PDB file of C-alpha atoms in Angstrom:
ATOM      1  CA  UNK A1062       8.633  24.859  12.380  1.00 93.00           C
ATOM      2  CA  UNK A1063       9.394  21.106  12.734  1.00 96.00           C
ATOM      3  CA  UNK A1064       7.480  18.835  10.509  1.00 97.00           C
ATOM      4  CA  UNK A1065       7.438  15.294  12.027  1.00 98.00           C
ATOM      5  CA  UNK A1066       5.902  12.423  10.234  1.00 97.00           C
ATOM      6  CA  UNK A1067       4.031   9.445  12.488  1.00 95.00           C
ATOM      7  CA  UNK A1068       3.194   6.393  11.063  1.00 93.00           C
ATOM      8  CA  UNK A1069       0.640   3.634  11.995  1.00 89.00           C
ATOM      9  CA  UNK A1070      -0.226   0.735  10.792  1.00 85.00           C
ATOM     10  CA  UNK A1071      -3.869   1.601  10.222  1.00 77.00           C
ATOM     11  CA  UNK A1072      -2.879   5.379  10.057  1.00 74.00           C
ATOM     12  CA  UNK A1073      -5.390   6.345  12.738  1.00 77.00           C
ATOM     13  CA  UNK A1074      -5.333   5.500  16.678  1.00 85.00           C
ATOM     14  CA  UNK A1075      -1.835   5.041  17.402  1.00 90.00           C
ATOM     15  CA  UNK A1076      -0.716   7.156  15.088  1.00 91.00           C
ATOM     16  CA  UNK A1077      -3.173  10.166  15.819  1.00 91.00           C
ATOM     17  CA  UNK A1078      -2.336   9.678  19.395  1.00 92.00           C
ATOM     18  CA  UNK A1079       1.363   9.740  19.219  1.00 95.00           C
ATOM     19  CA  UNK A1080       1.010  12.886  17.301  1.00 94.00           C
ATOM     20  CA  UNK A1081      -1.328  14.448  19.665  1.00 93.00           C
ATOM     21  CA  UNK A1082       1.125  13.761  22.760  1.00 95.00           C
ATOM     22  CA  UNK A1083       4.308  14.835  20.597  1.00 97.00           C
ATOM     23  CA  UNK A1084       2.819  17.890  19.380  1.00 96.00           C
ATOM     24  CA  UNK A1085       1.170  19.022  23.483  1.00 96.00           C
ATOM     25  CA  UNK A1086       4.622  18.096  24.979  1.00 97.00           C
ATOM     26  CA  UNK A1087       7.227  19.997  22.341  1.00 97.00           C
ATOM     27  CA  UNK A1088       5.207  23.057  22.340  1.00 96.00           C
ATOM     28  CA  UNK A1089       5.362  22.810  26.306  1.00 97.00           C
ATOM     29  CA  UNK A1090       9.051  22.700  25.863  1.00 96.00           C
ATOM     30  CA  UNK A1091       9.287  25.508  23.401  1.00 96.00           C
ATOM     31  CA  UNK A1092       9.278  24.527  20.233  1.00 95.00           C
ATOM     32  CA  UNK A1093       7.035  24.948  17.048  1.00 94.00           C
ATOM     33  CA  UNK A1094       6.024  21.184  16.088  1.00 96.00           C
ATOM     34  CA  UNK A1095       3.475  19.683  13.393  1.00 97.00           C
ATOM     35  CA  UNK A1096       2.553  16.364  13.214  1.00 97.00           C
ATOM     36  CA  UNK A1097       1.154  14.290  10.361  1.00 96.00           C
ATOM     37  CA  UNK A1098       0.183  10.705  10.272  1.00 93.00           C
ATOM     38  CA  UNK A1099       0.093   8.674   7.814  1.00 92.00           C
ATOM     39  CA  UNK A1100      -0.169   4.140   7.273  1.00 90.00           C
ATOM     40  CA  UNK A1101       3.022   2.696   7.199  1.00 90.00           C
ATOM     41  CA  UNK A1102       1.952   1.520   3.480  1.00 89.00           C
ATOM     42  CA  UNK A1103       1.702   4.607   2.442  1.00 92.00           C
ATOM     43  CA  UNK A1104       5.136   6.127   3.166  1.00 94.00           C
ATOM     44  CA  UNK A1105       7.530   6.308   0.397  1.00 93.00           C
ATOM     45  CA  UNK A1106      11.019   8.243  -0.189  1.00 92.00           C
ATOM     46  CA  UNK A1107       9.354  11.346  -1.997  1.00 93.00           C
ATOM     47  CA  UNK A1108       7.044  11.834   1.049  1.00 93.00           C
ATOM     48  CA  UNK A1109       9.459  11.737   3.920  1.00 94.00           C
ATOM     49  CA  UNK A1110      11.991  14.324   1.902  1.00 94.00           C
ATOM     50  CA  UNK A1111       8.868  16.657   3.532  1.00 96.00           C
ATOM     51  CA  UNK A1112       9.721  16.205   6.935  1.00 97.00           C
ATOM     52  CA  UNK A1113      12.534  16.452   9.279  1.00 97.00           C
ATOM     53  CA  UNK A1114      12.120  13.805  11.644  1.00 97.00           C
ATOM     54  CA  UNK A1115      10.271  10.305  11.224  1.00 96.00           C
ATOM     55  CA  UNK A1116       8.532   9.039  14.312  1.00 96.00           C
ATOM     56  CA  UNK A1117       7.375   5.083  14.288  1.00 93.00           C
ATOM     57  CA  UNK A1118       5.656   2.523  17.044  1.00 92.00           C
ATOM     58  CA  UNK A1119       8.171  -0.106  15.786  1.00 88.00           C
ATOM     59  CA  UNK A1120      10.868  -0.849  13.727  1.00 84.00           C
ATOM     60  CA  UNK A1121       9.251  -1.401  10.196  1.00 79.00           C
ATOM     61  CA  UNK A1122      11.194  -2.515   6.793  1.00 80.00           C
ATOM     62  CA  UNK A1123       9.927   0.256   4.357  1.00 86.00           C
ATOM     63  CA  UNK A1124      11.821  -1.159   1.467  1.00 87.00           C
ATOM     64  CA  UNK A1125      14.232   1.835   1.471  1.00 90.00           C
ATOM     65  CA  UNK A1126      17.037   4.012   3.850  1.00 90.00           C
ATOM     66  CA  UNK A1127      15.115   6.575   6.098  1.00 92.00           C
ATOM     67  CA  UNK A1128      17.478  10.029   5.282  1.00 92.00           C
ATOM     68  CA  UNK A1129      16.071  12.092   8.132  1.00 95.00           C
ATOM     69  CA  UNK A1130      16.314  11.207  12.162  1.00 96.00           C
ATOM     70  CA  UNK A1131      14.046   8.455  13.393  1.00 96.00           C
ATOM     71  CA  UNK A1132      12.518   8.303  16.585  1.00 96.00           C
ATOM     72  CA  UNK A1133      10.217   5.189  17.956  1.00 95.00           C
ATOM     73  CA  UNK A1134       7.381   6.757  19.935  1.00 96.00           C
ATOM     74  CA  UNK A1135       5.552   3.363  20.814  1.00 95.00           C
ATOM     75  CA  UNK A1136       6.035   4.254  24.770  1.00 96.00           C
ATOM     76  CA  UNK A1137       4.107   7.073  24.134  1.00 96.00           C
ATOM     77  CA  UNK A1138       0.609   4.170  23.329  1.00 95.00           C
ATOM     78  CA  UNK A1139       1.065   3.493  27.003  1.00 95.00           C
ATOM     79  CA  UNK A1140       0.038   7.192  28.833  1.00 94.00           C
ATOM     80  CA  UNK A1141       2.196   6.195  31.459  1.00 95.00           C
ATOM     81  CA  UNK A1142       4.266   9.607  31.859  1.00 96.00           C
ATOM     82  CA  UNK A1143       7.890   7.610  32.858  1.00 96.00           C
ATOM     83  CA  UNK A1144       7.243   5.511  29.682  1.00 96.00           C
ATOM     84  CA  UNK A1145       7.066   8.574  27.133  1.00 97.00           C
ATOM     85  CA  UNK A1146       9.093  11.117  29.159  1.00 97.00           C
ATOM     86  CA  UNK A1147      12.600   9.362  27.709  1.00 97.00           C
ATOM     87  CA  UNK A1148      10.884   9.489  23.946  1.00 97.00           C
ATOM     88  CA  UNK A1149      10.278  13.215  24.427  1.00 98.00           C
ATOM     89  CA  UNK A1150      13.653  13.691  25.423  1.00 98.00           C
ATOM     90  CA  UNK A1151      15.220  11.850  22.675  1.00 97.00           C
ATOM     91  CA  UNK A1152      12.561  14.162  20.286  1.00 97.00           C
ATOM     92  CA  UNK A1153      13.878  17.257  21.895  1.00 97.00           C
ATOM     93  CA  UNK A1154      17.737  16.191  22.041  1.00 97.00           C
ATOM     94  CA  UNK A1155      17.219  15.249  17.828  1.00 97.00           C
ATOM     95  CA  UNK A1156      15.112  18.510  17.237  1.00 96.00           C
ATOM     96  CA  UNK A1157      17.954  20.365  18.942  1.00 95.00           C
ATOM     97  CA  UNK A1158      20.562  18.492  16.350  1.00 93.00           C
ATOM     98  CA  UNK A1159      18.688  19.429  13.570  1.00 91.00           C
ATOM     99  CA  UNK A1160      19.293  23.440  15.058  1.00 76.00           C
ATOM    100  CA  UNK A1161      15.620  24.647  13.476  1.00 69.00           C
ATOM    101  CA  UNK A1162      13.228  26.246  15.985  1.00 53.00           C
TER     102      UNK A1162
ATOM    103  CA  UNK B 992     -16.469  14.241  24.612  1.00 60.00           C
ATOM    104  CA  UNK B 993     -17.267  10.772  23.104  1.00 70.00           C
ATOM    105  CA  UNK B 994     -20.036   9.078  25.952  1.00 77.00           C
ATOM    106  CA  UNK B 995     -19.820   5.142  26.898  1.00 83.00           C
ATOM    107  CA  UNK B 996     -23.162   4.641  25.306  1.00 82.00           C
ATOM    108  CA  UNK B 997     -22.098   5.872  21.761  1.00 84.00           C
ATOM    109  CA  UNK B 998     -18.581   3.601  22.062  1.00 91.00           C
ATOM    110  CA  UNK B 999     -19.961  -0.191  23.703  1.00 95.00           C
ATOM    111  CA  UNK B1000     -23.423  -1.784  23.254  1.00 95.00           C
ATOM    112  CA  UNK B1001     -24.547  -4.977  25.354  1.00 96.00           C
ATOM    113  CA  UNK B1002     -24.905  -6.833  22.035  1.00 95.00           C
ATOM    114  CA  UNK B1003     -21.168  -6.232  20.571  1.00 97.00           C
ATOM    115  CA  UNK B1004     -19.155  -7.639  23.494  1.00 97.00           C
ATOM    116  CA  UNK B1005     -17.741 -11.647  23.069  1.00 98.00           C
ATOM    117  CA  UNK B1006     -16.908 -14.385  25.012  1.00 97.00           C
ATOM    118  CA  UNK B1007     -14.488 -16.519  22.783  1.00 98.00           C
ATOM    119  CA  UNK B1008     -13.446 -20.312  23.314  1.00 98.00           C
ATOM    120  CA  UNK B1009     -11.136 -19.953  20.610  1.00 98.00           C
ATOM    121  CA  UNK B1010      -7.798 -20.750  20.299  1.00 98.00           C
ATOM    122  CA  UNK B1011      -5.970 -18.734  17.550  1.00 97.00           C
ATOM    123  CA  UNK B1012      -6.273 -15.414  16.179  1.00 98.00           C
ATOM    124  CA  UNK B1013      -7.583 -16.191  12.986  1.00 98.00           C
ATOM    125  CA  UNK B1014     -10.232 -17.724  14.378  1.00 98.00           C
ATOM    126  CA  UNK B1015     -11.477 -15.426  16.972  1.00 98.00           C
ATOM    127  CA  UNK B1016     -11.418 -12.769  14.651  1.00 98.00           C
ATOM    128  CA  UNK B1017     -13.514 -14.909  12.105  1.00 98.00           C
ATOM    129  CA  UNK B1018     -16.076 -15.626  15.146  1.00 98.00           C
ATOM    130  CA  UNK B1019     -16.564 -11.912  16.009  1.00 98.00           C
ATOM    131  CA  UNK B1020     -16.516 -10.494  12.627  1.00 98.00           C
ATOM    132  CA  UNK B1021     -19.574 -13.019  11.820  1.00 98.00           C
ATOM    133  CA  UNK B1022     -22.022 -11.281  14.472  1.00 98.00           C
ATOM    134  CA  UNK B1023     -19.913  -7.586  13.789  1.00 98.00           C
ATOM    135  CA  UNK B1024     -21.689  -8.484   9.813  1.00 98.00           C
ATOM    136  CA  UNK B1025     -24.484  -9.617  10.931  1.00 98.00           C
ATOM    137  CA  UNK B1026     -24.855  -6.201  13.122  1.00 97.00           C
ATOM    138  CA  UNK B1027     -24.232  -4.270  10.141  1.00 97.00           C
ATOM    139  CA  UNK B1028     -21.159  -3.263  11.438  1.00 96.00           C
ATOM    140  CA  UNK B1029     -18.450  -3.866   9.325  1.00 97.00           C
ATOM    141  CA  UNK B1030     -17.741  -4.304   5.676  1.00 98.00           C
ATOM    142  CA  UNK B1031     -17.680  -7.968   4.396  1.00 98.00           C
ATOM    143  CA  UNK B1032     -13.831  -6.774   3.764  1.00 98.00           C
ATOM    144  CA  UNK B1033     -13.590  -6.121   7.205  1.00 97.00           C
ATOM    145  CA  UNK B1034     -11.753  -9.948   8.206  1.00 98.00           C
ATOM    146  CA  UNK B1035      -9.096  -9.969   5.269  1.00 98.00           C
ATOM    147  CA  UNK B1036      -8.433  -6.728   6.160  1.00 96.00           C
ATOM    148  CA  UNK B1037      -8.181  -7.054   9.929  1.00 96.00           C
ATOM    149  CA  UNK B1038      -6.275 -10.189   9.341  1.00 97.00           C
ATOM    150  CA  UNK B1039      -3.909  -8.769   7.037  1.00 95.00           C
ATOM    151  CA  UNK B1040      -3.059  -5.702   9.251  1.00 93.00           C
ATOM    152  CA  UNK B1041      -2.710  -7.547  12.558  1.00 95.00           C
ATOM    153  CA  UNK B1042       0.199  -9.710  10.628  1.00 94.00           C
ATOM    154  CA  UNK B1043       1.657  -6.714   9.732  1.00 92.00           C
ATOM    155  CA  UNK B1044       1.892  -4.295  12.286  1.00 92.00           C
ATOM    156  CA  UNK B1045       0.303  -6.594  15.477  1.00 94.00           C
ATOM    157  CA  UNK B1046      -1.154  -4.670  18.116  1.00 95.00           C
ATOM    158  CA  UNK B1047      -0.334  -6.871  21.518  1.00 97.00           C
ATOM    159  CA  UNK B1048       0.066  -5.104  24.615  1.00 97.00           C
ATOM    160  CA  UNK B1049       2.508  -6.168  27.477  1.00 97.00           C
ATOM    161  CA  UNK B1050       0.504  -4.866  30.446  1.00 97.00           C
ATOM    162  CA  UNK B1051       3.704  -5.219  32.468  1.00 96.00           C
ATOM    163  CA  UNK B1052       4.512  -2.425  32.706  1.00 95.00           C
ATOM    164  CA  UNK B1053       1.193  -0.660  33.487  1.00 96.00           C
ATOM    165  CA  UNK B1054       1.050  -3.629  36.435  1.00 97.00           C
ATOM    166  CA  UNK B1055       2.776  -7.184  36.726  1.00 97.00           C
ATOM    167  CA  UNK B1056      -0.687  -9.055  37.750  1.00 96.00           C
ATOM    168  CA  UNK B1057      -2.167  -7.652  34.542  1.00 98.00           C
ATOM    169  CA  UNK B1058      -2.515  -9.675  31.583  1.00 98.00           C
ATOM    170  CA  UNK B1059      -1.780  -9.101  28.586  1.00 98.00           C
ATOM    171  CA  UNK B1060      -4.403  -7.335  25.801  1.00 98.00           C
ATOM    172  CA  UNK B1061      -4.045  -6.715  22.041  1.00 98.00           C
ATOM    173  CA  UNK B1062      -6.149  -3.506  20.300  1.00 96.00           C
ATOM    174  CA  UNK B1063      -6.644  -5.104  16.227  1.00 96.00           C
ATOM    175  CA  UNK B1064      -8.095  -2.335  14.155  1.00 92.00           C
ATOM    176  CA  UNK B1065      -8.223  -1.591  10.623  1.00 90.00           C
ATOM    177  CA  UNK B1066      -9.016   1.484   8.096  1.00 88.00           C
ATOM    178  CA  UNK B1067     -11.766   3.152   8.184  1.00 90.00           C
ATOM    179  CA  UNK B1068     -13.337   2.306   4.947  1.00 92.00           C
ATOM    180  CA  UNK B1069     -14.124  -1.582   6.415  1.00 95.00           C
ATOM    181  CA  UNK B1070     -15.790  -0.018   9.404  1.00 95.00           C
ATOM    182  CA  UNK B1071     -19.282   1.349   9.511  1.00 95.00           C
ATOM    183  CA  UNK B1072     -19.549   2.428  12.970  1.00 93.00           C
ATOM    184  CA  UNK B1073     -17.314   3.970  15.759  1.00 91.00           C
ATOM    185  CA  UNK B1074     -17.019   2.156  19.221  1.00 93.00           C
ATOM    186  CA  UNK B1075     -14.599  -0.331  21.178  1.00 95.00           C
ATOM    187  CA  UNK B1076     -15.683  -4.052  20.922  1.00 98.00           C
ATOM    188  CA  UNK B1077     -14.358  -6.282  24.350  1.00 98.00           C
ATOM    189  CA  UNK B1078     -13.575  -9.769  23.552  1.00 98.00           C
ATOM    190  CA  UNK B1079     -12.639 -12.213  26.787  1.00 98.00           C
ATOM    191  CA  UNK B1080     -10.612 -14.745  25.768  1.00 98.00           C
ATOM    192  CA  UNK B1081     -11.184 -18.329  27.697  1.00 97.00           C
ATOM    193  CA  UNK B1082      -7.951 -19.302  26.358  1.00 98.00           C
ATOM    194  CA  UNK B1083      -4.660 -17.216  26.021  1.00 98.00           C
ATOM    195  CA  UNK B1084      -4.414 -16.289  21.920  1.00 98.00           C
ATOM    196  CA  UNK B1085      -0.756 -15.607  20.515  1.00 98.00           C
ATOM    197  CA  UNK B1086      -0.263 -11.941  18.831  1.00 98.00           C
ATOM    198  CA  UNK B1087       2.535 -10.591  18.198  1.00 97.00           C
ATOM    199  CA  UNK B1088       3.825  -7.049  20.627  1.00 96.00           C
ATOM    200  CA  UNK B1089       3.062  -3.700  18.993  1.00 94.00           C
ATOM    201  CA  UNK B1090       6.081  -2.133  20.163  1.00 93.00           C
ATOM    202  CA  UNK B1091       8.018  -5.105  19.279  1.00 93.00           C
ATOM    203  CA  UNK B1092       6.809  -6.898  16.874  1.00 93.00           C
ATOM    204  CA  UNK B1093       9.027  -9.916  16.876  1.00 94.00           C
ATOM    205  CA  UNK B1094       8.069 -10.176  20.605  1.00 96.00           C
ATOM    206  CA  UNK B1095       4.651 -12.986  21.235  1.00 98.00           C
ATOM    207  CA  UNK B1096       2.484 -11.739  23.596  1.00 98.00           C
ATOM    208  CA  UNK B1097      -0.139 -14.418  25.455  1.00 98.00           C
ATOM    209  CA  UNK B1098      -2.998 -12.281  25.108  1.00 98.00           C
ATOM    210  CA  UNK B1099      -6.062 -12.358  27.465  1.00 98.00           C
ATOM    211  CA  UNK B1100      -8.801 -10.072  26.726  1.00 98.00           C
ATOM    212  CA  UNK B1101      -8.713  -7.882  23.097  1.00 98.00           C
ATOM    213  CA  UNK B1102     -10.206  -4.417  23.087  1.00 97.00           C
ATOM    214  CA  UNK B1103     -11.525  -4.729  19.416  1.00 97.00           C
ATOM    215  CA  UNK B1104     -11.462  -0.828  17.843  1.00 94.00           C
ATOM    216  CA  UNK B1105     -13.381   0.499  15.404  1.00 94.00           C
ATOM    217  CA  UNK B1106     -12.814   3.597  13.490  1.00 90.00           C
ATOM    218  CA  UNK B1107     -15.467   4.874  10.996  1.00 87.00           C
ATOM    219  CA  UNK B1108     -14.228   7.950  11.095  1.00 80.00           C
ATOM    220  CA  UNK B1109     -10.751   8.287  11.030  1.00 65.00           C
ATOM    221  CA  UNK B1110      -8.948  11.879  11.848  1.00 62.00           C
ATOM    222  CA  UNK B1111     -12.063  12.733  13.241  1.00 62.00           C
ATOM    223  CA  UNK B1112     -12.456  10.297  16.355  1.00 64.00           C
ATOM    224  CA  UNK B1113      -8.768   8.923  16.892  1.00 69.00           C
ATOM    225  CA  UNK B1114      -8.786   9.337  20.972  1.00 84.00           C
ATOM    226  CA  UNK B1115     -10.321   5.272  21.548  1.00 90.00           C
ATOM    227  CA  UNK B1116      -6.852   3.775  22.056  1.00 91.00           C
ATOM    228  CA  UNK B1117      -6.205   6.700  24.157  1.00 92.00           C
ATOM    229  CA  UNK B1118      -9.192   6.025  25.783  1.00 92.00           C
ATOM    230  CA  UNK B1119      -8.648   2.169  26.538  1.00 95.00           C
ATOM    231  CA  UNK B1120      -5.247   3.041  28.425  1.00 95.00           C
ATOM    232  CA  UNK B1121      -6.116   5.501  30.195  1.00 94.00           C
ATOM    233  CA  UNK B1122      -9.320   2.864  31.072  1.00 95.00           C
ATOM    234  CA  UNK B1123      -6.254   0.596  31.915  1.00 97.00           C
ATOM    235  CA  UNK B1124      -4.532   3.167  33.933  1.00 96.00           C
ATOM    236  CA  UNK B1125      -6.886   4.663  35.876  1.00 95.00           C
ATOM    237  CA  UNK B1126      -8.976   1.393  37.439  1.00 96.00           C
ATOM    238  CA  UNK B1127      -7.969  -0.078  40.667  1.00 97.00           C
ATOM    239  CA  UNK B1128      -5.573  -2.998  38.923  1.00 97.00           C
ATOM    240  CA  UNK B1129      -7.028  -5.686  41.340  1.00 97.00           C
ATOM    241  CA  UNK B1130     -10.533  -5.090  40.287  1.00 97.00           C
ATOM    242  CA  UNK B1131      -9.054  -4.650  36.582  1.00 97.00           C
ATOM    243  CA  UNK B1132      -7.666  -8.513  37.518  1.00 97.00           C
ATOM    244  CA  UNK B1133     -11.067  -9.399  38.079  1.00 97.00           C
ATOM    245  CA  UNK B1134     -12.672  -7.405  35.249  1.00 98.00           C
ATOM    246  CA  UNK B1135     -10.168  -9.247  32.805  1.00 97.00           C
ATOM    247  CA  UNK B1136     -11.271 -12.474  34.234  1.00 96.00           C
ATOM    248  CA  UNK B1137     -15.470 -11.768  33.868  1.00 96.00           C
ATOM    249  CA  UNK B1138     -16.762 -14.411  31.616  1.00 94.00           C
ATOM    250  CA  UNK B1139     -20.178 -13.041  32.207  1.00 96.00           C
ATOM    251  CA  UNK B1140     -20.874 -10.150  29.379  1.00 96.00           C
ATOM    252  CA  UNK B1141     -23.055  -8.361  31.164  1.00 96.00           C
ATOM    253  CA  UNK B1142     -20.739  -8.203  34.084  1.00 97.00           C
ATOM    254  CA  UNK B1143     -18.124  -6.617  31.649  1.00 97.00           C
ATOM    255  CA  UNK B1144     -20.765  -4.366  30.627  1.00 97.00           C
ATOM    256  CA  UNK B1145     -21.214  -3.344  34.016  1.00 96.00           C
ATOM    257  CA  UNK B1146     -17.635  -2.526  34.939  1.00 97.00           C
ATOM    258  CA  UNK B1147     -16.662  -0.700  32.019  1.00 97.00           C
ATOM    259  CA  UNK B1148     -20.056   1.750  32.456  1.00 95.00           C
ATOM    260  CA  UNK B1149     -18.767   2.357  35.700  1.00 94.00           C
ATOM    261  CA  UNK B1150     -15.463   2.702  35.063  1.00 94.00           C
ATOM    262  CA  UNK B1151     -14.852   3.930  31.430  1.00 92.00           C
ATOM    263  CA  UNK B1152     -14.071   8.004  31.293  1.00 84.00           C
ATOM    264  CA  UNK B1153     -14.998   7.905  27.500  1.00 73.00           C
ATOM    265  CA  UNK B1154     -12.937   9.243  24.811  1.00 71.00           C
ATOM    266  CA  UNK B1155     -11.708  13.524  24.250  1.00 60.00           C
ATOM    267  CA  UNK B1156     -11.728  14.080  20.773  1.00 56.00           C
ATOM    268  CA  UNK B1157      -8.178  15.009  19.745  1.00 49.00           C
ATOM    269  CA  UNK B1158      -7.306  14.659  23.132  1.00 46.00           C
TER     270      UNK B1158
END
């Protein structure tokens, strides 16, 4: 199982939808994914040691170094298939790094 | 399934003649009080998040006669009702791109969101892009030019799917 983390400002739409879209299109492609959202405010070092990959809408300062893979998802907000296909495939191609199915 | 009559009401969509963010949002948070809508929080809040982590929308890349549209929303605990709030904007309002924040966007029409219940009703940006995406983009042109609310109304009753819970 993957554990991803998404983060939102608000912790709700964008967030919720990104994980919603992640978690349809990597079990499509094979591979066990969870998804949990979370406000941006909210993250801190001791949370993401939880997951394995950290999935954003933008480049945010957290205040600290992000340890695990980061992938920005924003494209996804769009539902345009092009525009989130090449975030899928950099999800899969960093899931496939991290060699856990 | 989330219906069009639970998410937009004739009395919460705006026509604003304002010129900066601040003060749009102050104008439609006044009547979204005065509805019962939204916290007295709900402003500082809105305000405070939208400098943060802005919520512009290049439309772009959906098509290049679109304008551009921002989607402010806060947490849950400011909002006392679910739904999507349009706001026409007579003059183009600087926010800031969502995807890239140190990008300005000259924004056009805001699709205002509001979330009372969190995890449990999460599809409404969803639910505004694929509005975005699915409308023929000339009339869309048109629809993001109506400065007649009730014409607004009209088009997105005839036009908006609705919203898949946990779509």
């Amino acid at each position: 199982m993957i554990r991803i983390l998404a983060a939102c400002g608000a912790g709700v739409n964008s967030s919720h939808q990104i994980k919603s879209a992640l978690e349809k299109e990597m079990k499509n492609r094979g591979y066990q994914v969870k998804v949990d959202t979370i406000m941006i405010k909210d993250i801190n070092q001791d949370k993401l040691e939880h997951y394995d990959i950290f999935t954003q809408i933008a480049n945010s300062d957290l205040g600290f170094d992000i340890e695990i893979p980061v992938v920005d998802a924003g494209p996804i907000l769009y539902r345009i298939p092009t525009m989130a296909e090449p975030v899928y495939q950099e999800l899969e191609n960093t899931i496939k790094k991290l060699d856990k199915k | 399934m989330t219906s069009f009559g639970t998410l937009f009401t004739k009395d919460r969509i705006y026509i604003s003649n304002q010129v900066k963010q601040e003060d749009v949002f102050a104008e439609v948070y006044q009547d979204l009080l005065r509805q019962d809508c939204v916290t007295e929080e709900f402003l500082t809040n809105l305000l405070e998040r939208e400098e943060n982590y802005p919520t512009g929308i290049a439309l772009a890349p959906v098509d290049l006669k679109l304008p551009n549209i921002a989607i402010p929303h806060t947490e849950s605990q400011f909002v006392k009702t679910s739904g999507i709030v349009p706001i026409k904007l007579n003059n183009q309002v600087i926010f800031h791109n969502m995807i890239k924040p140190e990008e300005k966007l000259d924004v056009s029409f805001l699709f205002m969101i509001l979330n009372q219940n969190g995890e449990e009703q999460t599809g409404l940006l969803a639910a505004i892009m694929d509005f975005i995406n699915s409308c023929d983009k000339d009339e869309l042109v048109t629809f993001f030019n109506t400065e007649d609310p009730a014409e607004l109304f009209n088009f997105l009753e005839n036009n908006f799917k609705g919203v898949i819970a946990n779509d």
